[in-house]
Coordinates of C-alpha atoms and ligand atoms in Angstrom, one line a residue:
M285 CA 0.0 -0.3 -0.3
A286 CA 2.0 2.8 -1.0
L287 CA 1.8 6.7 0.5
T288 CA 0.1 9.1 -1.5
L289 CA 1.3 12.5 -2.2
D290 CA -2.4 13.9 -0.9
K291 CA -1.0 16.5 1.1
N292 CA -4.7 16.4 2.9
W293 CA -4.3 13.2 4.2
W294 CA -3.8 14.2 7.9
R295 CA -7.4 15.6 7.9
Q296 CA -9.5 13.1 8.7
A297 CA -6.6 10.4 9.7
L298 CA -6.5 7.5 12.3
I299 CA -3.3 7.8 14.6
Y300 CA -2.0 5.5 16.9
Q301 CA 0.2 7.1 19.7
I302 CA 3.0 4.5 20.3
Y303 CA 5.2 5.1 24.1
P304 CA 8.5 3.3 22.5
R305 CA 9.7 1.9 25.4
S306 CA 6.5 -0.3 27.0
F307 CA 5.3 -0.9 23.1
K308 CA 8.3 -4.1 22.6
D309 CA 11.2 -4.9 24.0
S310 CA 13.0 -6.7 21.3
N311 CA 16.6 -7.8 23.5
G312 CA 15.1 -8.3 27.3
D313 CA 16.3 -5.6 28.7
G314 CA 13.1 -4.7 30.1
I315 CA 12.2 -1.3 28.2
G316 CA 10.8 -1.3 24.7
D317 CA 12.2 -0.7 21.6
I318 CA 12.7 0.4 18.0
N319 CA 13.4 -3.1 17.1
G320 CA 10.4 -4.1 19.0
I321 CA 8.2 -1.8 17.0
I322 CA 9.7 -3.2 13.9
S323 CA 9.1 -7.2 15.0
K324 CA 5.1 -5.2 15.4
I325 CA 4.5 -3.8 12.2
D326 CA 2.0 -6.4 10.8
Y327 CA 0.2 -5.7 14.5
L328 CA 0.4 -2.1 13.6
A329 CA -1.3 -2.7 10.0
S330 CA -3.9 -5.3 11.0
L331 CA -5.2 -2.3 12.9
N332 CA -5.9 0.0 9.8
I333 CA -4.3 3.0 11.0
D334 CA -2.8 5.6 9.3
A335 CA -0.1 7.1 10.6
I336 CA 1.4 5.7 14.9
W337 CA 3.3 9.2 16.7
L338 CA 6.0 8.1 18.8
F339 CA 6.7 9.3 22.2
P340 CA 10.1 11.1 22.4
F341 CA 12.6 8.1 22.0
Y342 CA 15.8 10.5 22.2
P343 CA 18.9 10.5 24.4
S344 CA 17.6 10.8 27.8
A345 CA 18.3 10.1 31.5
L346 CA 14.1 9.5 32.0
A347 CA 13.5 12.4 34.6
D348 CA 10.1 13.0 32.9
G349 CA 10.5 9.6 30.6
G350 CA 11.9 11.2 28.0
Y351 CA 10.4 14.5 27.9
D352 CA 14.2 15.4 29.0
V353 CA 15.9 15.5 25.6
D354 CA 19.9 15.3 26.2
D355 CA 20.2 15.6 22.0
Y356 CA 17.1 16.3 19.4
R357 CA 18.6 14.6 16.7
D358 CA 19.7 11.2 17.9
V359 CA 18.0 8.0 19.4
D360 CA 18.4 6.9 23.0
P361 CA 21.2 3.9 22.7
K362 CA 18.6 2.2 24.9
L363 CA 15.5 2.0 21.9
G364 CA 18.5 1.8 18.7
T365 CA 20.3 3.6 16.3
L366 CA 19.8 5.5 13.8
A367 CA 19.7 3.2 11.4
E368 CA 17.1 1.0 13.2
F369 CA 14.9 3.9 12.9
D370 CA 15.2 4.5 9.5
E371 CA 14.5 0.9 9.1
M372 CA 11.7 1.2 11.2
L373 CA 10.1 4.4 9.2
A374 CA 10.9 2.5 5.4
K375 CA 8.9 -0.3 6.6
L376 CA 6.0 1.5 8.1
H377 CA 5.6 3.7 5.0
E378 CA 6.0 0.2 3.0
V379 CA 2.5 -0.7 4.9
G380 CA 1.2 2.7 4.5
I381 CA 1.7 4.1 7.6
R382 CA 2.9 7.3 8.8
V383 CA 5.1 8.5 11.7
F384 CA 4.9 11.3 13.3
V385 CA 7.8 12.2 16.0
D386 CA 7.6 14.3 19.2
I387 CA 9.6 17.8 19.2
V388 CA 10.0 18.8 22.4
P389 CA 11.0 22.6 22.4
N390 CA 10.0 24.5 25.3
H391 CA 13.3 22.5 27.3
S392 CA 15.7 20.3 27.0
S393 CA 16.9 18.1 29.3
N394 CA 19.8 18.9 32.1
R395 CA 22.5 16.8 30.2
H396 CA 22.2 18.5 26.6
E397 CA 25.0 19.5 25.7
W398 CA 24.1 23.2 25.3
F399 CA 22.8 23.3 29.3
K400 CA 26.1 21.7 30.5
E401 CA 28.2 24.4 28.5
A402 CA 25.7 26.9 30.0
I403 CA 26.7 25.8 33.3
A404 CA 29.5 25.6 32.9
A405 CA 29.6 29.4 31.5
E406 CA 29.6 33.0 33.0
P407 CA 26.5 35.0 33.9
G408 CA 25.8 37.1 30.7
S409 CA 28.2 34.5 28.3
A410 CA 26.1 33.6 25.0
A411 CA 25.9 30.4 26.6
R412 CA 23.9 31.3 29.6
N413 CA 21.4 32.9 27.1
R414 CA 20.5 29.7 25.2
Y415 CA 18.3 29.2 28.8
I416 CA 17.0 31.6 31.1
F417 CA 19.0 32.5 33.7
R418 CA 18.7 35.5 36.1
D419 CA 20.4 36.7 39.3
G420 CA 18.1 35.7 42.2
K421 CA 16.5 38.1 44.8
G422 CA 17.1 38.6 48.3
A423 CA 20.5 40.5 49.9
N424 CA 22.4 37.7 49.1
G425 CA 20.0 36.2 45.6
E426 CA 19.3 33.8 47.4
L427 CA 15.1 34.2 46.8
P428 CA 14.0 32.8 43.0
P429 CA 13.8 35.9 40.7
T430 CA 10.1 35.4 40.3
N431 CA 7.2 33.9 41.5
W432 CA 6.6 31.0 38.6
P433 CA 4.9 27.6 39.2
S434 CA 6.6 24.9 37.7
H435 CA 4.2 21.8 36.6
F436 CA 6.2 19.2 38.6
A437 CA 7.9 21.0 41.2
P438 CA 7.0 24.7 44.0
S439 CA 8.8 26.8 41.7
A440 CA 9.9 27.4 38.1
W441 CA 13.8 28.4 39.0
S442 CA 16.4 26.4 40.5
H443 CA 19.9 27.7 42.2
E444 CA 22.4 26.6 39.6
S445 CA 24.9 25.1 42.6
T446 CA 22.0 22.3 42.5
Q447 CA 23.4 21.6 38.6
G448 CA 27.4 22.3 39.7
G449 CA 27.0 25.7 39.1
K450 CA 28.9 28.5 40.7
H451 CA 27.6 31.9 39.9
N452 CA 24.8 32.2 42.0
Q453 CA 22.1 32.2 39.3
W454 CA 19.0 30.4 39.2
Y455 CA 17.7 29.4 36.0
C456 CA 13.9 28.4 35.0
H457 CA 12.1 25.4 34.1
L458 CA 8.4 25.0 33.9
F459 CA 8.3 20.9 34.1
A460 CA 11.3 19.4 36.4
P461 CA 14.1 20.6 37.5
E462 CA 16.2 18.2 34.8
Q463 CA 14.3 20.5 32.0
P464 CA 15.5 23.7 32.1
D465 CA 13.8 26.3 29.7
F466 CA 15.2 27.4 26.5
N467 CA 15.2 31.3 25.7
W468 CA 13.2 31.2 22.0
D469 CA 14.1 34.7 22.2
N470 CA 17.4 34.0 21.3
R471 CA 17.7 33.6 17.2
E472 CA 20.1 30.6 17.8
V473 CA 17.4 28.5 19.3
E474 CA 14.9 28.8 16.5
E475 CA 18.2 27.9 14.4
D476 CA 18.6 24.5 15.9
F477 CA 15.0 23.9 16.0
L478 CA 14.4 24.3 12.3
K479 CA 18.0 22.3 12.2
T480 CA 15.8 19.3 14.2
L481 CA 13.2 19.5 12.2
K482 CA 14.9 19.3 9.0
F483 CA 17.2 16.5 10.3
W484 CA 13.7 14.8 10.4
A485 CA 11.8 15.6 7.7
D486 CA 14.8 15.2 5.4
R487 CA 15.3 11.2 6.4
G488 CA 10.8 10.8 5.7
V489 CA 9.4 11.9 9.0
D490 CA 5.9 12.8 8.1
G491 CA 4.4 14.5 10.9
F492 CA 5.6 16.3 14.6
R493 CA 3.6 16.3 17.4
I494 CA 4.9 19.8 18.8
D495 CA 4.8 19.4 23.4
V496 CA 4.3 22.4 25.3
A497 CA 3.6 24.7 22.2
H498 CA 1.7 27.6 23.8
A499 CA 5.0 28.0 26.6
L500 CA 7.7 29.1 24.1
K501 CA 7.6 32.5 24.5
K502 CA 7.9 34.0 27.6
D503 CA 7.6 38.1 28.8
L504 CA 11.4 38.0 29.0
S505 CA 11.9 41.7 29.3
E506 CA 13.5 43.1 32.9
P507 CA 12.7 43.5 35.6
L508 CA 10.9 40.2 35.0
K509 CA 7.2 39.9 36.1
D510 CA 5.3 37.5 38.7
Q511 CA 2.9 35.7 36.5
H512 CA -0.5 36.4 38.1
R513 CA -2.4 33.5 39.0
Y514 CA -5.5 32.6 36.6
P515 CA -7.6 29.6 37.4
G516 CA -6.9 26.6 35.5
Y517 CA -5.7 26.8 32.0
E518 CA -7.6 30.3 31.7
N519 CA -4.4 32.4 30.6
P520 CA -5.7 36.2 29.4
L521 CA -7.5 36.0 25.7
T522 CA -5.3 38.9 24.9
G523 CA -1.9 36.5 24.7
D524 CA 0.0 38.8 27.1
D525 CA 0.5 36.0 30.3
V526 CA 4.1 36.3 31.4
L527 CA 4.6 32.9 30.4
F528 CA 1.9 30.9 29.0
D529 CA 0.1 31.3 25.2
R530 CA 1.9 34.8 24.4
N531 CA 1.4 35.8 20.6
E532 CA 4.2 35.9 19.1
V533 CA 4.5 32.1 19.8
H534 CA 3.0 32.2 16.6
E535 CA 5.8 33.8 14.5
I536 CA 7.8 30.7 15.4
Y537 CA 5.0 28.5 13.9
K538 CA 4.9 30.6 11.1
E539 CA 8.5 29.7 10.6
W540 CA 7.4 26.0 10.8
R541 CA 4.9 26.5 8.0
R542 CA 7.3 27.3 5.8
L543 CA 9.4 25.1 6.1
F544 CA 6.4 21.7 6.7
D545 CA 6.0 23.2 3.4
T546 CA 8.7 22.5 1.2
Y547 CA 8.5 19.0 1.1
N548 CA 6.1 16.8 -0.4
P549 CA 3.4 16.1 0.7
P550 CA 4.0 19.0 2.9
R551 CA 4.9 17.4 6.3
V552 CA 2.3 18.1 8.9
A553 CA 2.4 19.0 12.9
V554 CA -0.2 19.0 16.1
A555 CA 0.6 21.5 18.9
E556 CA -0.1 19.9 22.4
A557 CA -1.2 23.4 23.3
Y558 CA -3.4 23.9 26.7
V559 CA -5.1 26.6 26.0
R560 CA -8.5 28.0 25.6
P561 CA -10.5 27.3 21.9
E562 CA -10.5 30.6 21.1
R563 CA -7.0 30.3 21.3
L564 CA -5.7 27.1 20.1
V565 CA -7.5 27.8 16.5
H566 CA -4.4 30.3 16.2
Y567 CA -2.0 27.2 16.7
S568 CA -4.2 24.8 14.4
S569 CA -4.5 27.2 11.3
P570 CA -3.5 26.8 8.4
E571 CA -0.7 29.2 8.3
E572 CA 1.3 27.5 11.3
L573 CA 1.0 24.4 13.0
G574 CA -2.1 23.1 11.1
Q575 CA -3.1 20.8 13.5
A576 CA -3.9 21.2 17.5
F577 CA -5.3 18.8 19.6
N578 CA -8.7 19.1 21.3
F579 CA -8.6 17.7 25.0
Q580 CA -12.2 18.5 25.7
L581 CA -13.2 14.8 25.5
L582 CA -10.1 14.2 28.4
E583 CA -12.6 15.8 30.9
A584 CA -16.0 14.6 29.7
D585 CA -17.7 12.1 31.5
F586 CA -19.5 9.6 29.4
N587 CA -22.3 11.8 29.2
A588 CA -24.9 13.1 25.9
H589 CA -25.2 16.7 26.7
E590 CA -21.0 16.7 27.5
Y591 CA -20.5 15.1 24.1
R592 CA -22.8 17.0 21.7
S593 CA -21.9 20.9 23.0
I594 CA -18.0 19.6 23.2
I595 CA -17.8 17.8 19.3
D596 CA -19.9 21.2 18.4
I597 CA -17.5 24.0 19.6
S598 CA -14.3 21.6 18.4
L599 CA -16.1 21.5 14.7
R600 CA -17.6 25.5 14.4
E601 CA -14.0 26.2 15.6
A602 CA -11.8 24.3 13.5
K603 CA -13.7 25.0 10.5
A604 CA -13.4 28.6 11.0
Q605 CA -9.6 28.5 10.9
G606 CA -9.7 26.0 8.0
S607 CA -7.9 23.2 9.8
S608 CA -9.9 19.5 10.8
T609 CA -9.8 18.9 14.8
T610 CA -9.4 16.2 16.7
W611 CA -10.5 13.8 19.2
V612 CA -9.1 12.4 21.9
L613 CA -9.7 9.9 25.1
G614 CA -6.7 9.1 26.3
N615 CA -2.7 9.6 26.3
H616 CA 0.4 9.3 28.5
D617 CA -0.1 11.7 30.7
Q618 CA -4.4 10.6 30.8
V619 CA -6.1 8.2 33.3
R620 CA -7.0 5.3 30.7
P621 CA -10.6 6.5 29.1
A622 CA -11.8 2.1 30.4
T623 CA -11.1 3.2 34.0
R624 CA -12.8 6.5 33.5
Y625 CA -15.5 5.2 32.7
G626 CA -15.9 2.7 34.6
L627 CA -15.7 5.0 37.8
H628 CA -18.9 6.7 39.3
P629 CA -18.7 10.6 37.9
S630 CA -18.6 11.9 41.3
V631 CA -15.8 10.4 42.3
D632 CA -12.6 13.0 43.1
R633 CA -10.3 10.8 40.4
L634 CA -7.0 11.9 41.9
R635 CA -7.9 11.1 45.0
W636 CA -8.8 7.8 44.2
K637 CA -6.2 7.1 41.9
N638 CA -3.8 8.3 44.9
S639 CA -5.8 5.4 47.1
D640 CA -4.6 2.8 45.2
G641 CA -8.1 3.1 43.7
T642 CA -9.4 1.2 47.2
T643 CA -11.4 3.9 48.4
H644 CA -14.4 3.6 45.7
P645 CA -15.3 0.5 43.3
L646 CA -14.7 0.5 39.6
D647 CA -16.9 -1.7 37.3
R648 CA -14.4 -3.0 34.9
E649 CA -17.0 -4.2 32.4
T650 CA -18.6 -1.1 31.9
G651 CA -15.7 0.9 31.7
V652 CA -14.8 -1.0 28.7
K653 CA -17.7 -1.5 27.2
A654 CA -18.2 3.2 27.2
A655 CA -14.6 2.9 26.3
T656 CA -15.2 1.4 23.3
A657 CA -18.8 3.1 22.7
A658 CA -17.0 6.5 23.0
A659 CA -13.9 5.2 20.3
M660 CA -16.3 4.3 17.9
L661 CA -18.0 7.4 18.2
I662 CA -15.3 9.9 17.7
M663 CA -14.1 7.3 14.7
A664 CA -17.1 8.4 12.9
L665 CA -16.9 12.7 13.6
P666 CA -15.7 14.3 10.8
G667 CA -11.5 15.0 12.0
C668 CA -8.9 13.4 13.1
T669 CA -8.9 10.4 16.2
Y670 CA -6.5 9.5 18.5
I671 CA -6.2 6.3 19.9
Y672 CA -3.3 5.4 22.3
Q673 CA -1.7 2.2 23.0
G674 CA -3.5 -0.3 25.0
E675 CA -6.7 1.8 24.2
E676 CA -7.9 -1.3 21.7
L677 CA -7.8 -4.4 24.2
G678 CA -9.9 -1.5 27.0
L679 CA -6.6 -1.4 29.0
H680 CA -7.7 -0.6 32.5
E681 CA -5.4 2.1 34.1
V682 CA -2.8 0.3 36.8
L683 CA -3.3 1.4 39.9
D684 CA -1.1 -0.3 42.6
I685 CA 2.3 0.3 41.3
P686 CA 3.8 -0.1 44.3
E687 CA 5.7 3.7 45.4
D688 CA 9.4 2.3 45.3
Q689 CA 8.8 1.5 41.2
I690 CA 7.4 5.1 40.4
Q691 CA 8.9 6.9 38.1
D692 CA 7.2 10.1 36.9
P693 CA 8.0 12.8 38.1
Q694 CA 4.5 14.6 38.6
Y695 CA 4.6 12.2 41.6
L696 CA 8.1 12.4 43.3
R697 CA 8.9 15.6 42.6
N698 CA 5.5 17.3 43.6
H699 CA 5.1 16.7 47.7
K700 CA 3.7 13.4 45.9
V701 CA 0.1 15.4 45.8
D702 CA -0.7 13.1 42.2
K703 CA 0.1 9.6 42.1
G704 CA 1.3 10.4 38.3
R705 CA 0.9 8.4 35.1
D706 CA 2.8 5.7 34.9
G707 CA -0.7 3.8 35.7
C708 CA -1.2 4.2 32.0
R709 CA 2.1 3.6 30.6
V710 CA 2.5 -0.2 32.0
P711 CA 4.4 -2.2 29.3
L712 CA 2.0 -4.1 26.8
P713 CA 0.4 -7.2 27.6
W714 CA 0.8 -8.9 24.3
T715 CA 0.4 -13.0 25.4
R716 CA -1.7 -14.4 28.0
T717 CA 1.0 -16.1 29.9
G718 CA 5.0 -15.8 30.1
S719 CA 7.6 -13.7 31.8
S720 CA 5.9 -9.6 31.1
F721 CA 3.2 -11.5 29.3
G722 CA 5.3 -11.6 26.0
F723 CA 6.7 -7.9 26.0
G724 CA 10.3 -9.0 26.6
T725 CA 11.9 -12.1 27.3
A726 CA 12.4 -10.5 31.1
H727 CA 11.1 -8.2 33.2
A728 CA 9.4 -5.4 32.1
H729 CA 10.3 -1.6 33.7
L730 CA 7.0 -1.1 34.8
P731 CA 4.5 -3.8 36.8
Q732 CA 2.6 -5.4 35.2
P733 CA -0.5 -6.8 37.2
S734 CA -2.5 -9.8 36.9
W735 CA -5.1 -8.9 34.4
F736 CA -3.0 -8.3 32.1
G737 CA -2.8 -12.0 30.2
E738 CA -6.6 -11.9 29.7
K739 CA -6.8 -8.4 27.9
S740 CA -3.1 -9.9 26.1
V741 CA -3.1 -9.3 21.8
E742 CA -3.1 -13.1 21.6
A743 CA -6.3 -13.2 24.1
E744 CA -8.4 -10.9 22.2
S745 CA -7.5 -12.0 18.9
G746 CA -9.8 -13.9 17.2
V747 CA -12.4 -13.8 19.8
A748 CA -15.6 -12.0 18.3
G749 CA -16.9 -9.2 20.1
S750 CA -13.4 -8.7 22.0
T751 CA -12.2 -4.8 22.8
L752 CA -9.4 -6.1 19.9
E753 CA -11.5 -7.5 17.1
T754 CA -14.3 -4.5 17.5
F755 CA -11.7 -1.5 17.0
R756 CA -10.4 -3.9 14.1
T757 CA -13.4 -4.0 12.1
A758 CA -14.6 -0.5 13.4
L759 CA -11.0 0.6 11.7
A760 CA -11.4 -1.1 8.5
L761 CA -14.7 0.1 7.8
R762 CA -13.7 4.1 9.1
K763 CA -11.2 3.5 6.5
K764 CA -13.9 3.1 4.0
L765 CA -16.8 5.2 5.2
I766 CA -14.4 8.1 5.5
A767 CA -16.5 11.4 3.8
P768 CA -16.4 14.8 3.4
E769 CA -16.1 16.9 6.1
E770 CA -19.5 17.2 7.5
L771 CA -21.9 15.7 9.8
T772 CA -25.9 16.0 10.3
W773 CA -27.5 15.9 13.5
H774 CA -30.7 13.9 13.8
E775 CA -33.7 13.9 16.7
T776 CA -33.7 11.1 18.9
S777 CA -36.9 10.0 21.8
D778 CA -33.9 9.5 24.2
A779 CA -31.9 13.0 25.4
K780 CA -29.2 10.4 26.6
V781 CA -28.9 9.0 23.1
L782 CA -26.8 10.7 20.1
H783 CA -27.3 10.2 16.5
F784 CA -25.3 11.8 13.5
S785 CA -24.6 10.9 10.0
R786 CA -21.7 11.9 7.6
P787 CA -23.1 13.0 3.9
N788 CA -22.3 9.3 2.3
G789 CA -24.9 8.0 4.8
W790 CA -22.9 6.6 7.2
H791 CA -25.5 6.9 10.5
C792 CA -23.3 7.1 14.2
I793 CA -26.0 6.4 17.0
T794 CA -24.5 6.2 20.7
N795 CA -26.6 4.8 23.7
F796 CA -25.3 6.8 27.2
G797 CA -28.0 6.0 29.1
R798 CA -29.3 3.6 31.0
N799 CA -32.7 2.3 29.1
F800 CA -32.0 0.5 25.3
Y801 CA -32.5 2.4 21.8
D802 CA -35.0 1.3 19.4
F803 CA -33.0 2.3 16.2
R804 CA -35.1 0.5 13.5
G805 CA -35.8 2.0 9.7
V806 CA -31.9 4.1 10.4
G807 CA -30.8 1.5 7.8
T808 CA -28.3 -1.9 7.2
I809 CA -26.1 -2.5 10.5
L810 CA -22.4 -1.7 10.2
H811 CA -20.5 -2.7 13.4
S812 CA -21.8 -2.0 17.2
S813 CA -19.0 -1.5 19.9
G814 CA -21.2 -4.5 21.8
P815 CA -23.9 -6.5 21.4
L816 CA -27.0 -5.2 20.2
A817 CA -30.4 -6.7 21.1
T818 CA -33.8 -7.6 20.5
K819 CA -36.9 -6.1 22.6
G820 CA -34.5 -5.6 25.2
I821 CA -33.0 -9.2 24.8
F822 CA -29.5 -9.5 24.2
T823 CA -28.7 -11.3 20.5
L824 CA -25.1 -13.8 20.8
H825 CA -22.4 -11.8 20.6
G826 CA -21.1 -11.0 16.9
M827 CA -24.5 -11.4 16.0
A828 CA -24.6 -7.1 16.0
T829 CA -27.0 -8.1 13.3
S830 CA -30.4 -8.7 14.3
G831 CA -30.8 -6.8 16.5
N832 CA -32.9 -3.4 16.8
D833 CA -32.4 -1.8 20.2
L834 CA -29.0 -0.1 21.3
P835 CA -28.3 -1.2 24.8
P836 CA -26.6 1.4 27.0
A837 CA -23.0 2.4 26.4
T838 CA -23.2 1.0 23.3
T839 CA -22.5 2.5 19.4
V840 CA -24.0 1.7 16.4
W841 CA -22.5 2.4 13.3
L842 CA -25.4 2.1 9.9
Q843 CA -25.7 2.5 6.9
A844 CA -29.0 4.3 5.1
Ligands
GLC196 C1 3.9 17.2 27.7 C2 3.6 15.8 27.3 C3 4.2 15.8 29.1 C4 5.4 15.8 29.4 C5 5.5 17.7 29.5 C6 6.9 17.9 29.6 O1 2.8 17.8 28.2 O2 2.6 15.4 27.2 O3 4.0 13.7 29.3 O4 5.5 15.7 30.7 O5 4.8 17.8 28.2 O6 7.9 17.7 28.3
CA197 CA1 14.8 -3.4 24.7

């Protein structure tokens, strides 16, 4: 299946996110790697996806799972080599799968050559000016220069002595202290990232996921200002917050777009930007990155009203910019969707997760059912759908990772207020049994629970009605059914049921409620996320074509 030169291939693509360290280990060191991905290309092809997005695989000490990059133009030796990367890319392209890599422009790691130079250099030197170094406040400079908060620590400033520096300055890091922020007012930094983008695009990489795209430009005018605290991510619409979503950041992406457009087909990009929907559209405009993650469903309950309004807003905003929207139910930063939907919406998820899931019961089956119904709904919408590895198996969050095995700085650096993101990053189960359930020949770098076996690729393959086969059928159909980016809503007799169709007569109905919903007369059944029913009685698993009643937490696709 050769790749086309269609420059719009990404607009309604199905993109599968791979967390390489936890996908497949080829050499028994407990860490997933590039050769592991190569060995599973048949599996990826069996999913009928258009592209994969690779979480950072660059050399890194893993202070933040790999979002602390030592060298942007290399592969971590624990994961493989550049030659293996090229082999993987070529083989994926052969089966029609494109590749996104993750670009982390806000910060490097503290082991990056430039940061090491900066720490060794004098204040005011060119080497320090690639990062954000400042003198502290207080009589002896013993206090951080501003009140800027870090996502992983109380302050975004660390004293240089913590990194071996001898000049009594502080450096800025919006994330962990091992993730120093670049100074994006420095042309050398801008040029180095153009070089990185070109490096990967020249190798044939098709797209880029841009990490923390809203934070690169800060107000660095002197004297530095404290940040006015806004609740949540509600930064001002005027684009003049000290740290986030500043108007100037768009100059960077316009320059990137000019580079992307020199390729055929043009390289594509997707922004990770935690900003208000009205501001998100700038990142996704065709003059800039082209697309941005739409994270609204990550916060939504399994609820018809919430889904409906998010869908309407997202489609409207994207259309106004000439972009297509994205649909995301989970990623490497989120509690897995099956788990979110298996938990009563009133439960405080953070406290629950910190209790290892002991304070409230988790309805595992309902969670998987609802997450699969939601996945089939978003697959049918106009736009681009992202799936995070393991969602196609119906994996739940792993809740009981022992404290001494936690890797996530979100927990370790942040007064242990949040147990962190390891629970969705546990190595995938490929087989029913065996050490690390087929992930590798030895252990897995994060502990896998005993229930992983029954959720393995082996256990679910060929089993009608399993989450994996439900996804496979849905994704194969989706590829054939893709229609112009339009949607028509149809009225339903139950407010907890959503029904829309696409211009080619592809109908999608999702039942968010507790009653059965009669969909007689809509069209021929193509597929459903779970068994259908007749007069409230379930048909056999896999015999989806015979019922006309849509059970709770189920999606059906029909052809009118
Ligand atoms: C993004 C990533 C997250 C990482 C952070 C810092 O939000 O998704 O995993 O910790 O950026 O790079
Ligand atoms: Ca390995």
